[in-house]
Amino acid sequence: MKPAPLHVRWLGRTRYRDAYALQHALSQRGADNWLLCQEHEPTYTMGVRTDPANILVDPTTAGAELVRADRGGDVTFHGPGQLTAYPVLTLPGRGGGDKPDTVAYVRTVEQVVIDTLADLGLPGATRMDDYPGVWIAPEGERPRKIAAIGVRLVRNRTLHGVALNVHPDLSYFDHIVPCGIAEYGITSLAAEGIDAGLAEATDAFIARAVERWAPPAEAFGHGRAWDRSDVVWRHHVDDLAPFSRNGAPPSPTRVQPVPTPGSAWPVHPPEGERQPDRLPPTP
């Protein structure tokens, strides 16, 4: 059976809840593989293991919303200047079985980021024992995380992914305990002295992701093993990244804030949202 191609999409600046609904829809409809890349409006997301004590202020005072997600991990931040990538892939079973190797998949995502950072002029980024993600100087006096990773697998299909800090406003992280790790800091390409824009970082990440997740070209004969389209979710003119092209977004979802027990601020639960009416185009 011919392997599924990889469809790469740049979605522009999106609301987290819309991207959440889209990736779940793609996961449930068909077996094609997708890589959804975007930057989000300011949003704090709670993973399934989030300790509410790690949310230090009412997120609305920071100009962000708070959303519950079904990924692993604790609380984190998504916002402008951060590349967020969601691979929606079908993984093979481990050792010929039915269950994929989740740890191996996380390591692969980490390696894509590590290789991307080296391509952008920041070699030496690596893993840190006991802490998923990609780190700068984990053995030094000031370890700091540059990319957070949180994933979920449902029936061999991957959801969620990685958030790489290119040039976000790092002060947003001051309002939470990022990933539940109080003793180490957060950094970005800009904070490390790398003058890379979001377009350059996205292109570099996609190139490395295609190496890892696109099937062999020879399996497609005259077809293409992967394709890329840039789609804009146009809310305001100044939201458009300079390298995005015009396109129609899926219909936005509508969610009412639902108070979380023990929390003083609203949490938007994406579970059960109406899914987008249209999916990104395929060839």
Coordinates of C-alpha atoms in Angstrom, one line a residue:
M1 CA 0.0 0.0 0.0
K2 CA 1.3 3.4 -1.0
P3 CA 2.3 5.5 2.1
A4 CA 0.3 8.7 2.8
P5 CA 1.8 12.0 1.7
L6 CA 2.6 14.8 4.1
H7 CA 0.6 17.9 3.7
V8 CA 2.3 21.0 5.2
R9 CA 0.2 24.0 6.0
W10 CA 1.1 27.5 7.3
L11 CA -2.0 28.9 8.9
G12 CA -0.9 32.4 9.9
R13 CA -1.9 33.7 13.2
T14 CA -4.7 31.7 14.7
R15 CA -6.8 31.3 17.9
Y16 CA -5.6 28.3 19.8
R17 CA -9.1 26.9 20.0
D18 CA -9.5 27.0 16.2
A19 CA -6.2 25.2 15.6
Y20 CA -7.2 22.7 18.3
A21 CA -10.5 21.9 16.6
L22 CA -8.8 21.6 13.2
Q23 CA -6.1 19.2 14.2
H24 CA -8.6 16.9 15.9
A25 CA -10.8 17.0 12.8
L26 CA -7.9 16.0 10.6
S27 CA -6.9 13.3 12.9
Q28 CA -10.4 11.7 12.8
R29 CA -11.0 12.1 9.0
G30 CA -8.8 10.0 6.8
A31 CA -5.3 8.7 7.1
D32 CA -3.3 11.5 5.5
N33 CA -0.4 13.0 7.4
W34 CA -0.4 16.7 8.2
L35 CA 2.0 19.3 9.6
L36 CA 0.1 22.4 10.8
C37 CA 2.3 25.4 11.5
Q38 CA 1.1 28.7 12.9
E39 CA 1.6 31.4 15.6
H40 CA -1.2 31.8 18.1
E41 CA -3.0 34.7 19.7
P42 CA -1.8 35.0 23.4
T43 CA -3.1 31.9 25.1
Y44 CA -2.2 29.9 28.2
T45 CA -3.0 26.2 27.8
M46 CA -3.5 23.6 30.5
G47 CA -2.3 20.0 29.9
V48 CA -3.9 17.0 31.5
R49 CA -1.5 17.2 34.4
T50 CA -1.6 20.9 35.1
D51 CA -1.4 22.0 38.7
P52 CA -3.7 25.1 39.0
A53 CA -1.1 26.6 41.4
N54 CA 1.2 27.0 38.4
I55 CA -1.1 29.7 37.0
L56 CA 0.0 32.7 39.0
V57 CA -2.4 35.4 37.8
D58 CA -5.7 35.8 36.1
P59 CA -4.6 35.3 32.4
T60 CA -7.0 38.0 31.3
T61 CA -4.9 40.6 33.2
A62 CA -2.0 39.6 30.8
G63 CA -4.2 40.0 27.8
A64 CA -4.5 36.2 27.2
E65 CA -7.1 33.5 27.5
L66 CA -6.9 30.2 29.3
V67 CA -7.7 27.0 27.4
R68 CA -7.8 23.4 28.6
A69 CA -6.2 20.9 26.2
D70 CA -6.0 17.1 26.1
R71 CA -2.2 17.1 25.6
G72 CA 0.3 15.9 28.1
G73 CA 2.2 18.2 30.4
D74 CA 1.5 21.2 32.5
V75 CA 0.7 24.8 31.7
T76 CA 2.4 26.7 28.9
F77 CA 2.1 29.9 26.8
H78 CA 1.5 30.3 23.1
G79 CA 1.6 33.6 21.4
P80 CA 2.9 35.9 18.6
G81 CA 6.6 35.3 17.8
Q82 CA 6.4 31.6 18.7
L83 CA 6.3 28.9 16.0
T84 CA 3.7 26.3 17.1
A85 CA 3.7 23.1 15.0
Y86 CA 1.2 20.2 15.2
P87 CA 2.2 17.0 13.4
V88 CA -1.0 14.9 12.7
L89 CA 0.7 11.6 11.7
T90 CA -0.1 7.9 11.7
L91 CA 2.6 6.1 13.5
P92 CA 3.5 2.4 13.1
G93 CA 3.3 0.1 16.0
R94 CA 6.3 -0.6 18.1
G95 CA 8.1 -3.8 17.2
G96 CA 5.4 -4.9 14.8
G97 CA 2.7 -4.5 17.4
D98 CA -0.3 -2.1 17.4
K99 CA 1.0 0.5 20.0
P100 CA 3.4 3.2 18.8
D101 CA 6.5 4.1 20.8
T102 CA 5.4 7.5 22.3
V103 CA 8.8 8.2 23.8
A104 CA 10.6 7.6 20.5
Y105 CA 8.1 9.9 18.8
V106 CA 8.8 12.7 21.3
R107 CA 12.5 12.2 20.8
T108 CA 12.0 12.6 17.0
V109 CA 10.1 15.9 17.5
E110 CA 12.9 17.1 19.8
Q111 CA 15.5 16.2 17.1
V112 CA 13.6 18.1 14.5
V113 CA 13.8 21.2 16.7
I114 CA 17.5 20.6 17.6
D115 CA 18.4 20.3 13.9
T116 CA 16.4 23.4 13.1
L117 CA 18.1 25.4 15.7
A118 CA 21.5 24.4 14.4
D119 CA 20.5 25.4 10.9
L120 CA 19.5 28.8 12.2
G121 CA 22.9 29.3 13.9
L122 CA 22.2 28.0 17.4
P123 CA 24.1 24.7 17.6
G124 CA 24.4 22.8 20.9
A125 CA 20.7 22.8 21.8
T126 CA 19.8 19.5 23.3
R127 CA 17.6 17.4 25.6
M128 CA 17.6 17.5 29.4
D129 CA 17.2 14.4 31.5
D130 CA 13.6 14.1 33.0
Y131 CA 12.4 17.2 31.2
P132 CA 10.8 16.9 27.7
G133 CA 11.5 19.7 25.3
V134 CA 14.7 21.3 23.9
W135 CA 17.1 23.1 26.1
I136 CA 20.1 25.5 26.0
A137 CA 23.1 24.7 28.3
P138 CA 21.3 22.0 30.4
E139 CA 24.6 21.1 32.0
G140 CA 25.6 24.7 32.7
E141 CA 24.8 27.2 35.5
R142 CA 21.7 28.5 33.7
P143 CA 19.7 25.9 31.9
R144 CA 16.8 27.3 29.9
K145 CA 14.1 25.9 27.7
I146 CA 13.7 27.1 24.1
A147 CA 11.0 24.7 22.9
A148 CA 8.2 23.0 24.8
I149 CA 6.7 19.7 23.6
G150 CA 3.4 18.1 24.6
V151 CA 1.8 15.3 22.6
R152 CA -1.1 12.9 22.6
L153 CA -1.6 9.7 20.6
V154 CA -5.1 8.4 19.8
R155 CA -5.4 5.2 17.8
N156 CA -1.9 5.6 16.4
R157 CA -2.6 9.2 15.3
T158 CA -0.5 12.1 16.8
L159 CA -2.0 15.3 18.2
H160 CA -0.4 18.5 19.5
G161 CA 3.3 19.0 19.1
V162 CA 6.0 21.7 19.7
A163 CA 6.2 25.4 20.5
L164 CA 9.5 27.0 19.5
N165 CA 10.3 30.4 20.9
V166 CA 11.5 32.5 18.0
H167 CA 11.0 36.1 19.3
P168 CA 7.9 36.1 21.6
D169 CA 7.4 38.4 24.5
L170 CA 9.0 36.3 27.2
S171 CA 7.3 38.3 29.9
Y172 CA 4.1 36.2 29.3
F173 CA 5.9 33.3 30.9
D174 CA 6.4 35.3 34.2
H175 CA 2.7 34.8 34.9
I176 CA 2.9 30.9 35.1
V177 CA 5.3 28.2 36.2
P178 CA 6.1 27.0 32.6
C179 CA 5.5 23.3 32.3
G180 CA 5.5 23.1 36.1
I181 CA 9.3 23.7 36.2
A182 CA 10.1 26.5 38.6
E183 CA 13.8 26.2 38.8
Y184 CA 14.7 26.8 35.2
G185 CA 14.1 29.7 32.8
I186 CA 12.7 30.2 29.3
T187 CA 14.6 31.6 26.3
S188 CA 14.1 32.3 22.6
L189 CA 16.2 32.5 19.5
A190 CA 16.2 36.3 19.9
A191 CA 17.3 36.1 23.6
E192 CA 20.1 33.9 22.5
G193 CA 21.3 36.5 20.0
I194 CA 19.9 34.8 16.8
D195 CA 18.3 37.3 14.5
A196 CA 15.8 35.0 12.8
G197 CA 12.3 35.9 11.8
L198 CA 9.3 33.6 12.1
A199 CA 9.3 33.0 8.3
E200 CA 12.9 31.9 8.4
A201 CA 12.4 29.7 11.4
T202 CA 9.3 28.1 9.9
D203 CA 11.0 27.3 6.6
A204 CA 13.9 25.7 8.5
F205 CA 11.6 23.7 10.7
I206 CA 9.5 22.5 7.8
A207 CA 12.6 21.4 5.9
R208 CA 13.7 19.3 8.8
A209 CA 10.2 17.9 9.4
V210 CA 9.9 16.8 5.8
E211 CA 13.1 14.9 6.1
R212 CA 11.7 13.0 9.1
W213 CA 8.0 12.6 8.2
A214 CA 7.5 12.7 4.4
P215 CA 7.6 9.3 2.8
P216 CA 10.3 8.4 0.3
A217 CA 9.9 10.2 -3.0
E218 CA 10.3 7.0 -5.0
A219 CA 7.2 5.6 -3.4
F220 CA 5.1 8.2 -5.3
G221 CA 6.5 7.8 -8.8
H222 CA 5.5 11.0 -10.6
G223 CA 3.5 12.2 -7.6
R224 CA 4.8 14.3 -4.7
A225 CA 5.6 12.8 -1.3
W226 CA 4.7 16.1 0.3
D227 CA 3.2 19.5 -0.5
R228 CA 2.9 22.9 1.2
S229 CA 0.2 25.6 1.1
D230 CA 0.1 28.8 3.1
V231 CA -3.3 29.7 4.4
V232 CA -4.3 33.0 6.1
W233 CA -6.8 33.3 8.9
R234 CA -7.4 37.0 8.4
H235 CA -8.7 38.8 11.4
H236 CA -6.8 42.1 11.0
V237 CA -4.5 43.3 8.2
D238 CA -1.6 43.5 10.7
D239 CA -2.1 39.8 11.7
L240 CA -0.8 38.7 8.3
A241 CA 2.8 37.3 8.3
P242 CA 4.7 38.8 5.3
F243 CA 5.3 35.3 3.8
S244 CA 1.6 34.2 4.0
R245 CA -0.7 34.1 1.0
N246 CA -4.4 34.7 0.7
G247 CA -6.7 31.9 1.6
A248 CA -10.0 31.0 3.3
P249 CA -9.9 29.7 6.9
P250 CA -12.1 27.0 8.3
S251 CA -15.2 28.4 10.0
P252 CA -14.4 29.7 13.5
T253 CA -15.6 27.8 16.5
R254 CA -17.8 29.4 19.2
V255 CA -17.0 28.5 22.8
Q256 CA -18.5 29.9 26.0
P257 CA -16.2 30.3 29.0
V258 CA -16.7 27.6 31.6
P259 CA -15.5 28.2 35.1
T260 CA -13.0 25.6 36.4
P261 CA -13.6 24.3 39.9
G262 CA -11.2 26.0 42.3
S263 CA -10.2 28.6 39.7
A264 CA -11.0 32.3 39.8
W265 CA -10.9 32.7 36.0
P266 CA -12.6 31.2 33.0
V267 CA -11.2 28.2 31.2
H268 CA -12.2 27.5 27.6
P269 CA -12.7 23.8 27.1
P270 CA -12.0 22.9 23.4
E271 CA -13.4 19.4 23.9
G272 CA -16.8 19.1 22.2
E273 CA -16.4 22.2 20.1
R274 CA -18.0 22.3 16.7
Q275 CA -15.3 21.3 14.3
P276 CA -14.4 23.5 11.2
D277 CA -16.7 23.1 8.2
R278 CA -13.8 23.1 5.8
L279 CA -10.3 21.6 5.9
P280 CA -7.1 22.9 4.3
P281 CA -7.0 22.0 0.6
T282 CA -5.3 18.8 -0.6
P283 CA -3.9 18.3 -4.1

